[in-house]
XYZ file of C-alpha atoms in Angstrom:
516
model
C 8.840 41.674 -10.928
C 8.311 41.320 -7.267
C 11.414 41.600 -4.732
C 11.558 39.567 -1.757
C 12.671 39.359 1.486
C 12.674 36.584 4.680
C 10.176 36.324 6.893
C 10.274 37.995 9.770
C 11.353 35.922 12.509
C 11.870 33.200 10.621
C 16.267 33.351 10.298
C 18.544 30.360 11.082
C 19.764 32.824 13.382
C 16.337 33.249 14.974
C 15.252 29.387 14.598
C 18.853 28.481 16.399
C 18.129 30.886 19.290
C 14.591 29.129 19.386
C 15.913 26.001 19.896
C 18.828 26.552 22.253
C 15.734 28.464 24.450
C 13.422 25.596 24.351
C 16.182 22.166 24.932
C 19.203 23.855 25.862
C 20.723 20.394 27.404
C 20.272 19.366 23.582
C 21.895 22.601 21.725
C 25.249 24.204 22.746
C 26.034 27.053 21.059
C 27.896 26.096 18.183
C 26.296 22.427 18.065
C 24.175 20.028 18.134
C 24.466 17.159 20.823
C 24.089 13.378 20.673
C 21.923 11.328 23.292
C 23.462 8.554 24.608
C 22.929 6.907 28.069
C 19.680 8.913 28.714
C 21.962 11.832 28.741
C 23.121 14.807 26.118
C 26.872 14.200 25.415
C 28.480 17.204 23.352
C 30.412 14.377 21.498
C 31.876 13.866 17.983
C 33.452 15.707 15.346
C 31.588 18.435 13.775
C 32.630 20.001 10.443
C 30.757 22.936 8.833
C 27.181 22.043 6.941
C 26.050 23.642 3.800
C 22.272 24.458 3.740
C 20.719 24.197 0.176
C 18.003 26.622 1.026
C 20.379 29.426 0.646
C 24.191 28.577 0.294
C 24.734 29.952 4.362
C 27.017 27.411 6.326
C 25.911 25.855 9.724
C 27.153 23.349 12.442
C 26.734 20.111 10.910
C 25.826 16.880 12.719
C 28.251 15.521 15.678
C 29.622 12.678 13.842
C 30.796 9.622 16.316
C 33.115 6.999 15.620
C 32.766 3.330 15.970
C 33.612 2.777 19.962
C 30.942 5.392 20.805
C 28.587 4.349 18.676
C 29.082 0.437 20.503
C 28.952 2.099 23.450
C 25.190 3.857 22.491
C 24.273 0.237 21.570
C 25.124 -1.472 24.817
C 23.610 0.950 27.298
C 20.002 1.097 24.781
C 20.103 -2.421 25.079
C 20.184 -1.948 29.084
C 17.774 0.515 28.946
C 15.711 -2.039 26.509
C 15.818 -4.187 29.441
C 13.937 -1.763 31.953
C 11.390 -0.863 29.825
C 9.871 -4.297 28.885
C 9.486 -4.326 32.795
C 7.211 -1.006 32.249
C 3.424 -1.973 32.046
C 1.222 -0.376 28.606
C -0.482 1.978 30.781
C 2.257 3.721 31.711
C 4.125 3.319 28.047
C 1.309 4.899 26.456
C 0.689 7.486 29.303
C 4.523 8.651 27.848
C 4.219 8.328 24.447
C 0.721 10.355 24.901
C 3.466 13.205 26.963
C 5.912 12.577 23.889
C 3.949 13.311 21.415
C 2.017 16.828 23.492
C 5.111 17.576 24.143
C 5.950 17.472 20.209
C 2.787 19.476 19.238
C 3.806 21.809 21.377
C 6.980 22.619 19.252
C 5.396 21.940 16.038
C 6.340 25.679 14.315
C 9.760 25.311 15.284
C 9.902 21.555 14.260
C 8.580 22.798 10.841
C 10.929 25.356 10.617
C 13.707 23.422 11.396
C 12.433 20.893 7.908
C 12.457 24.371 6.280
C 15.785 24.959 6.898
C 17.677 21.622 6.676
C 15.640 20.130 3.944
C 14.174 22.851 2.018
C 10.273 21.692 2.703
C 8.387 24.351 1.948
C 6.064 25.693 4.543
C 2.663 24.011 3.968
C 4.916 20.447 4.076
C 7.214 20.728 6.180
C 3.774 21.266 8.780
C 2.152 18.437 7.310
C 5.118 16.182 8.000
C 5.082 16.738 12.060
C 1.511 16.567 11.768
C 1.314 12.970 9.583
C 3.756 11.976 12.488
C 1.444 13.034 15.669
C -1.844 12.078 14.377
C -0.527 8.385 13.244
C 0.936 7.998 16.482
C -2.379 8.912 18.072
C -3.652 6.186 16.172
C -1.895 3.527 17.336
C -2.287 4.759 21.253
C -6.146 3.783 20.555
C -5.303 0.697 18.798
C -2.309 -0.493 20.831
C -4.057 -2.763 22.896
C -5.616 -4.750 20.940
C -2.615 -5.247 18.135
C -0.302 -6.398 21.007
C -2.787 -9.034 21.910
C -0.327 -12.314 22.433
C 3.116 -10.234 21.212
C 5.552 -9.097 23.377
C 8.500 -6.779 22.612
C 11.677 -8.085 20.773
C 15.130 -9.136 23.130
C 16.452 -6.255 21.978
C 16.152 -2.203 20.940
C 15.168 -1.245 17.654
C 17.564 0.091 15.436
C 16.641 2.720 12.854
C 18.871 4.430 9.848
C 16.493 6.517 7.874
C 16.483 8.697 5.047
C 16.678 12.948 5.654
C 13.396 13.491 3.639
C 10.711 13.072 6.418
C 12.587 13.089 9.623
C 9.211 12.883 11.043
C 6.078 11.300 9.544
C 8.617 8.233 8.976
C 11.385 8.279 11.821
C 10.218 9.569 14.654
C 6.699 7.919 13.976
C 8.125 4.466 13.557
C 10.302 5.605 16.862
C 7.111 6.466 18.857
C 5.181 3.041 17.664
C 8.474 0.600 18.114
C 8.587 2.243 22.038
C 4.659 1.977 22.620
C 4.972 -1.785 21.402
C 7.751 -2.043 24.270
C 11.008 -1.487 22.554
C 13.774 0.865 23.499
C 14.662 2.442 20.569
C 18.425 4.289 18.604
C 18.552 6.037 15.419
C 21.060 7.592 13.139
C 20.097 10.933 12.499
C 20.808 11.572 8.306
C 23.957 13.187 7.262
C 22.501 15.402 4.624
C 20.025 17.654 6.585
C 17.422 16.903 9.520
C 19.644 16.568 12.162
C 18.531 19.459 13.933
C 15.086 18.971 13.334
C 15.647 15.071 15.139
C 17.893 16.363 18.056
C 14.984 18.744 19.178
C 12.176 15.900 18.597
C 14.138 13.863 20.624
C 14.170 16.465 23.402
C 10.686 16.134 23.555
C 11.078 12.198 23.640
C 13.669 12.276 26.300
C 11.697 14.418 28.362
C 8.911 12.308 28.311
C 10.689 9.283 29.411
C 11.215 7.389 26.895
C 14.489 5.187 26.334
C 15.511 6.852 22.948
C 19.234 7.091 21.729
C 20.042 9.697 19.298
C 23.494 9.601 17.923
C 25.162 10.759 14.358
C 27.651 9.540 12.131
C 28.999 8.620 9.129
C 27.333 4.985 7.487
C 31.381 3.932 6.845
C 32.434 4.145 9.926
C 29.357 3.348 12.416
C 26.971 1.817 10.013
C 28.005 -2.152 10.938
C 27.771 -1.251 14.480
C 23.983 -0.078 14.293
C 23.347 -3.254 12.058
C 25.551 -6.138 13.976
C 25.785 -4.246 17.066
C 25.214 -7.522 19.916
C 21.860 -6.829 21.716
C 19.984 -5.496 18.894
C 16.747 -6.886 17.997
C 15.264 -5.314 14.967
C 16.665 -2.654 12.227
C 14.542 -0.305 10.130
C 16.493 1.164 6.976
C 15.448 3.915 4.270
C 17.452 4.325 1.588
C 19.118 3.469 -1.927
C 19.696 0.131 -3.259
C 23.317 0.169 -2.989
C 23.277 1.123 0.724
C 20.525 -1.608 1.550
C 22.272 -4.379 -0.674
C 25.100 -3.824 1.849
C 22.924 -3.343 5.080
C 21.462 -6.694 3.584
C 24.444 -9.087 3.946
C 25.564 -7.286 6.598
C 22.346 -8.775 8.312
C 22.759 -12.211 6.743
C 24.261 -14.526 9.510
C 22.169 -12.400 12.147
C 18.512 -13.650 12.171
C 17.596 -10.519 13.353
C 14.232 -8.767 12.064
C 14.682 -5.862 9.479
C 12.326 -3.617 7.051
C 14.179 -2.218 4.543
C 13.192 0.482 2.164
C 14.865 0.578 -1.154
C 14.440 2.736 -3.993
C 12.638 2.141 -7.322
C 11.551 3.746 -10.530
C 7.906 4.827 -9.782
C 6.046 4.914 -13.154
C 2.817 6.364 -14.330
C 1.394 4.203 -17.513
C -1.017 6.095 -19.913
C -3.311 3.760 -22.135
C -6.567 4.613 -24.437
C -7.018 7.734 -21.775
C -8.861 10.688 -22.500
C -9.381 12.701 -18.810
C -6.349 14.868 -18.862
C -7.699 17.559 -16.602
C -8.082 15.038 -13.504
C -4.120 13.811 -14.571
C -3.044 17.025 -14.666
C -4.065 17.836 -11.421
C -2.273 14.656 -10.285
C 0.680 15.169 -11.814
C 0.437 18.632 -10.087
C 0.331 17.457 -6.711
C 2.861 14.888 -7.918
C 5.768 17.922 -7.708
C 4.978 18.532 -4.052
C 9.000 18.729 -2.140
C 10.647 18.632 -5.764
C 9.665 14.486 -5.938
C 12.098 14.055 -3.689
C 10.424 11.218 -2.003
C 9.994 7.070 -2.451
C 6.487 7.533 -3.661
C 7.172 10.302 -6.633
C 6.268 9.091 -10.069
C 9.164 10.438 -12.132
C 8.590 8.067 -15.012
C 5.602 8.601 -17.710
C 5.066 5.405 -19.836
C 2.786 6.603 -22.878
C 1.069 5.181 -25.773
C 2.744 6.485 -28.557
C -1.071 8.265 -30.086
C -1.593 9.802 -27.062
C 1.825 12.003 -26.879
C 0.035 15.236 -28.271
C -2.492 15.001 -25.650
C -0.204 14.421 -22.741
C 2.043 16.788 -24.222
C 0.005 19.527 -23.856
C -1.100 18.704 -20.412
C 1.784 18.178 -18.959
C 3.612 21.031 -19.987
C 0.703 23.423 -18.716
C 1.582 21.706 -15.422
C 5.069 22.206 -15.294
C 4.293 25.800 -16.592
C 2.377 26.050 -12.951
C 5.021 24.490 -10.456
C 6.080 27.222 -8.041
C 9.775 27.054 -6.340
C 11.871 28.541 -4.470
C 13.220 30.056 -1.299
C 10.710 28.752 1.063
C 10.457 31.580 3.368
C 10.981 34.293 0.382
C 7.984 36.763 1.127
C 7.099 40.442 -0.578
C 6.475 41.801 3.474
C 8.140 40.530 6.338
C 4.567 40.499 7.312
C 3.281 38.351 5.489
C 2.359 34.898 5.218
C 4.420 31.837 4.217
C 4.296 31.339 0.047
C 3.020 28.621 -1.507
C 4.853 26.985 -3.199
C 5.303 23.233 -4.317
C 9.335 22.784 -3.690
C 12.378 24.715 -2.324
C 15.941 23.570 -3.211
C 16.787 19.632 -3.334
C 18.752 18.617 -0.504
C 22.224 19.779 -1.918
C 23.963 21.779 -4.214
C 25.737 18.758 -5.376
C 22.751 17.002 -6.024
C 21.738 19.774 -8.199
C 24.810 19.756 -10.117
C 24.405 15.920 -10.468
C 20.513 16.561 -12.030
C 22.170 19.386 -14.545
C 24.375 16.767 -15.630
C 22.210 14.054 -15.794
C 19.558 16.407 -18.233
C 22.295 17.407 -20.233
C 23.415 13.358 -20.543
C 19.948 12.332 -21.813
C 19.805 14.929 -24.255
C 23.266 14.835 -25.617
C 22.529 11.107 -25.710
C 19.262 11.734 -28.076
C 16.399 12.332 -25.722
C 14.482 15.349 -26.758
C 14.528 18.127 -24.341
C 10.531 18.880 -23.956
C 10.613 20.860 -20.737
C 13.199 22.702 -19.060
C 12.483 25.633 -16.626
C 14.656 28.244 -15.567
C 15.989 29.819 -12.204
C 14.796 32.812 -12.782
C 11.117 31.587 -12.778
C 11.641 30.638 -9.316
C 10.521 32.658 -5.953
C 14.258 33.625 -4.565
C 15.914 36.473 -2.115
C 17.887 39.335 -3.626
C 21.608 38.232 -4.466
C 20.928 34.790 -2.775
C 22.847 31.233 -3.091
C 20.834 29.550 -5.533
C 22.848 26.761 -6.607
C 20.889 23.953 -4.176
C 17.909 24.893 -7.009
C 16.687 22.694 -9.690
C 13.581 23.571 -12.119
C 11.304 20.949 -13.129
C 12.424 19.711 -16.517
C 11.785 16.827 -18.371
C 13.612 13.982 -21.724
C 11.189 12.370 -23.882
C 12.908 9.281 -25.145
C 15.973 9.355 -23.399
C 18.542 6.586 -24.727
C 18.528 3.419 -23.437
C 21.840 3.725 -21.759
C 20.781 6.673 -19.745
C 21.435 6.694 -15.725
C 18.456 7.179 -15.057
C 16.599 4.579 -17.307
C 16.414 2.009 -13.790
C 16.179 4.393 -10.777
C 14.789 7.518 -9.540
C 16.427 10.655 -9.878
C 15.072 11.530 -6.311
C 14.260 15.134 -7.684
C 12.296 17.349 -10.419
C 13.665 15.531 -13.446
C 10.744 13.930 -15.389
C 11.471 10.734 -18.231
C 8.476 10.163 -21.043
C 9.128 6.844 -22.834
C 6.468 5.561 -25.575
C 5.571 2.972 -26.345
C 2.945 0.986 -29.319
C 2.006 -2.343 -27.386
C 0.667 -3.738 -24.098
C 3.607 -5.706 -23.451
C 6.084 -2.917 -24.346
C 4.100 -1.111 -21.686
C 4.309 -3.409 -19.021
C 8.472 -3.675 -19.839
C 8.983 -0.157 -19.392
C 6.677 -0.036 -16.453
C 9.008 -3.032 -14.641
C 12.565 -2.050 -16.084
C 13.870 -0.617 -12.112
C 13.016 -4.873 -11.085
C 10.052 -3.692 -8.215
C 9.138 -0.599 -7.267
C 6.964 0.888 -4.135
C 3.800 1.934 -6.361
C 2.796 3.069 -9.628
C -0.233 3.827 -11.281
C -1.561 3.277 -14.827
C -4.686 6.253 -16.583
C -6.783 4.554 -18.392
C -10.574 5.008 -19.325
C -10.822 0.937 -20.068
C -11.067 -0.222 -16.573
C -11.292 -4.036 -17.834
C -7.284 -3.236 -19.326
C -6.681 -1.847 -15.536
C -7.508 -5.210 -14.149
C -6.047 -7.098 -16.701
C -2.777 -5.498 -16.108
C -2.331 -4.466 -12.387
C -0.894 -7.529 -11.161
C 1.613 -7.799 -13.531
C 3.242 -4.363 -12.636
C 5.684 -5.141 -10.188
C 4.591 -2.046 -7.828
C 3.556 -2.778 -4.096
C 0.706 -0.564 -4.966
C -1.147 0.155 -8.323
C -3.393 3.202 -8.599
C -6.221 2.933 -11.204
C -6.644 6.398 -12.410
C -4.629 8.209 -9.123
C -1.658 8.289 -7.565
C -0.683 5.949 -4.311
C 1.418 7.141 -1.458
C 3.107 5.405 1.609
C -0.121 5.335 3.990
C 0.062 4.594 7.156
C -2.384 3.446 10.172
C -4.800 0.719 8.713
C -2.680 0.747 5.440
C 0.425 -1.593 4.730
C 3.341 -0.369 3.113
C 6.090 -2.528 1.219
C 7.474 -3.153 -1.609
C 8.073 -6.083 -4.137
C 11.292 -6.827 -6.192
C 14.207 -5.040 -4.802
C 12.528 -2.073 -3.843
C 11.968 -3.424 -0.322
C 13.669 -6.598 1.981
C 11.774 -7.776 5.164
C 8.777 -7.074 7.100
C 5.869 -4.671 5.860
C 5.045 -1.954 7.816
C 2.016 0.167 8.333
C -1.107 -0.390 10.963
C -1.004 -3.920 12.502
C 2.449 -5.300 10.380
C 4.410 -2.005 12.017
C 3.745 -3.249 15.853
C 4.000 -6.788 14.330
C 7.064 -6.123 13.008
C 8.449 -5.344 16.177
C 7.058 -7.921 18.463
C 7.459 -11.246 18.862
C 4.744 -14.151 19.874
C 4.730 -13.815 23.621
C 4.907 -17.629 24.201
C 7.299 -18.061 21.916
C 7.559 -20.407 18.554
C 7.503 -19.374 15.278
C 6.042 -15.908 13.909
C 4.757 -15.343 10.685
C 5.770 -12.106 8.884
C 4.165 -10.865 5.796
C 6.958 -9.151 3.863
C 9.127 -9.115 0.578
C 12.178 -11.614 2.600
C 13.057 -14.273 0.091
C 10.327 -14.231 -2.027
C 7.231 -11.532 -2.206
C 4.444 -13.665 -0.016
C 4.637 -14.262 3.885
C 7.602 -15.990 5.287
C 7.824 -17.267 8.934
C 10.409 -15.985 10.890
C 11.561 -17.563 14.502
């Protein structure tokens, strides 16, 4: 068996010094700082921060309280004010510096995802990439979208999730500023933060009217949804979080895209092409499925179990995990593999328990992998790691029967009838996409419009998109405005002679819905 050791170069030690050489007005040396004002304020109460990759503690995220965090709010909605004065020209001449200046730190941006969210390698690159090419994009397409729109009366407000800091924060950041918005965000409590204060660097020093603050949802959360000024708020998260964030927006008439979870499912129906599944389903366990688009959910036909059986258990015989910078040389190249740790070692003790509930419950254990398959440092902290396993027929009254386990925990339900199929396609009420394998294509269209997914695949998977392709959701996977190409900067602008604006979005029911 192989031993391994870190890559050289590649430490927290080493990626801190990095990053307190290349912003030091962002990084002290203990902490992180928030940006407030147009200025880096060594604010709020840090506490110690657990990384999952390997057990070591860090300086977690300066957490404000609520009179800061109204104070971030009134002076982005000042700066909001000055930069609807700018002209396009010059907004996209910064954004255009923003995001060079971003390229420019892309290793240590990637690193940084390493770190704090345990991407491997491979994806943690891809996710600064996904975020400067789509924002290159929309500097070629500005123009045209913002035809008759002008920006909102007030900054854009974003709480996102810590799984793509990136390709869905600071993306959506960059395109709500080039449509004429100033912009604050919450960086996530769980991991990312470091990775966002040094993107924001890069933002700041461009010139562009970003606030960066952090802080726990209790105590601040209102303040960055009700805060007076605001114009727009852009959520990713659970349902429980975005029920509240929901009524907490009620009486506002403010805009607001809203990104809830749901139970992802893949349906399998008179299907015989396993290989070109498997390789799907593959792909599928890229970051651990901890993502909205995973598909942890496999809706069979009951004849067709041996068959998937046997493919699917040659691909979770294939998944590679681990440490994420656990190399044989110091020398050598990043592994690849297709998930590090999930975010915490919490949430790893919550998936153990949540196996061992399905199966003590009457699900049949079909797959379970163990640590020691995994890629992982001599004597290292592995509790933040969870193998791929998977519960045919878990009970009914399972936890996990109407959301996703946001991790590498698989469910396989069967099922003898097109209607049964369909139920335990819909049981999470909406979802962001799904996808149903079939070799009768007439049975595809028959049934895609009744699964209540944003976005069906016939035979492959669907992701988020972006650029020319709108994202949502239906059900209560997603409230407000869709997002993606022309709906993001429409989203975010208003008609510039005023009246009413028409929206498409899931707001009280899933068509479009004309907001004023």
């Amino acid at each position: 068996m192989a031993t391994y050791t870190l890559k050289a170069g590649t430490s927290w030690n080493d990626v801190w010094s990095r990053c307190r050489a290349v912003a030091p007005e962002a990084f002290d040396v203990d902490r992180a700082r928030n940006l407030v004002a147009g200025q880096w304020v060594a604010s709020g109460e840090v506490a110690p921060h657990q990384l999952s990759v390997d057990g070591s503690q860090i300086a977690g995220p300066p957490l404000i309280d609520e009179p800061e965090a109204q104070r971030a709010i009134a002076a982005a909605t000042a700066a909001h004010r000055e930069w609807g004065r700018v002209s396009l020209d010059e907004r996209r001449a910064r954004v255009a510096k923003a995001v060079e200046l971003l390229a420019g730190q892309r290793e240590l941006l990637a690193l940084l995802l390493v770190w704090e969210i345990g991407k491997p390698w491979r994806l943690a690159c891809a996710d600064v990439d996904r975020a400067l090419d789509g924002v290159r994009w929309y500097l070629g397409e500005i123009e045209r979208q913002l035809e008759g729109r002008a920006p909102l009366p007030g900054p854009v407000s974003n709480i996102a999730s810590w799984n793509y800091p990136m390709s869905v924060l600071v993306h959506a950041e960059l395109v709500q500023l080039l449509a004429g918005n100033a912009v604050v965000s919450k960086t996530p409590s769980q991991g990312g933060f470091h990775c966002l204060t040094l993107a924001h660097a890069m933002l700041h020093r461009a010139g562009l009217p970003v606030t960066l603050v952090s802080g726990v949802g209790a105590r601040i959360g209102s303040t960055l949804v009700r805060g007076p000024g605001l114009g727009a708020l852009a959520f990713v998260g659970g349902r429980a979080n975005g029920r509240r964030v929901a009524l907490d927006l009620a009486d506002t008439g403010r805009r607001y895209m809203l990104e809830e979870e749901g139970l992802n499912a893949w349906g399998v129906w008179d299907f015989s092409n396993w290989a070109e599944l498997g390789a799907h389903l593959k792909k599928g366990f890229e970051y651990g499925k901890q993502r909205c688009t995973a598909y942890p959910r496999y809706v069979v036909q009951r004849r067709l179990l041996p068959e998937f059986l046997e493919m699917y258990l040659d691909v979770v015989g294939r998944v590679r995990f681990g440490h994420p910078l656990a190399v044989e040389r110091p020398d050598d190249d990043f592994p690849e593999l297709d998930f590090g740790p999930v975010i915490s070692a919490s949430k790893a003790v919550e998936m153990g328990e949540l196996f061992a509930s399905a199966v003590g419950s009457g699900g049949a254990p079909v797959a379970r992998r163990l640590l020691e398959h995994g890629r992982f440092l001599p004597g290292q902290d592995t509790s933040g790691y969870v193998p791929p396993a998977c519960v045919l027929e878990p009970p009914a009254s399972w936890e996990l029967r109407h959301r996703e386990p946001f991790g590498p925990l698989d469910s396989i339900v069967l099922v003898d009838t097109e209607t049964q199929l369909l139920a335990e396609m819909n049981v999470s009420n909406g979802a962001l996409v799904a996808s149903i394998a079939t070799d009768d294509l007439g049975f595809a269209a028959r049934i895609r419009d009744e699964i209540r997914a944003f976005k069906v695949g016939i035979n492959k998977p669907r992701s988020r998109g972006d650029r020319e392709e709108v994202f949502g959701g239906r059900g209560a996977s997603w409230r407000g405005a869709f997002v993606g190409g022309d709906l993001l900067v429409a989203a975010v602008t208003h008609p510039r002679h005023g009246g009413p604006d028409e929206l498409y979005g899931n707001f009280e029911q899933y068509s479009r819905y004309p907001v004023t």
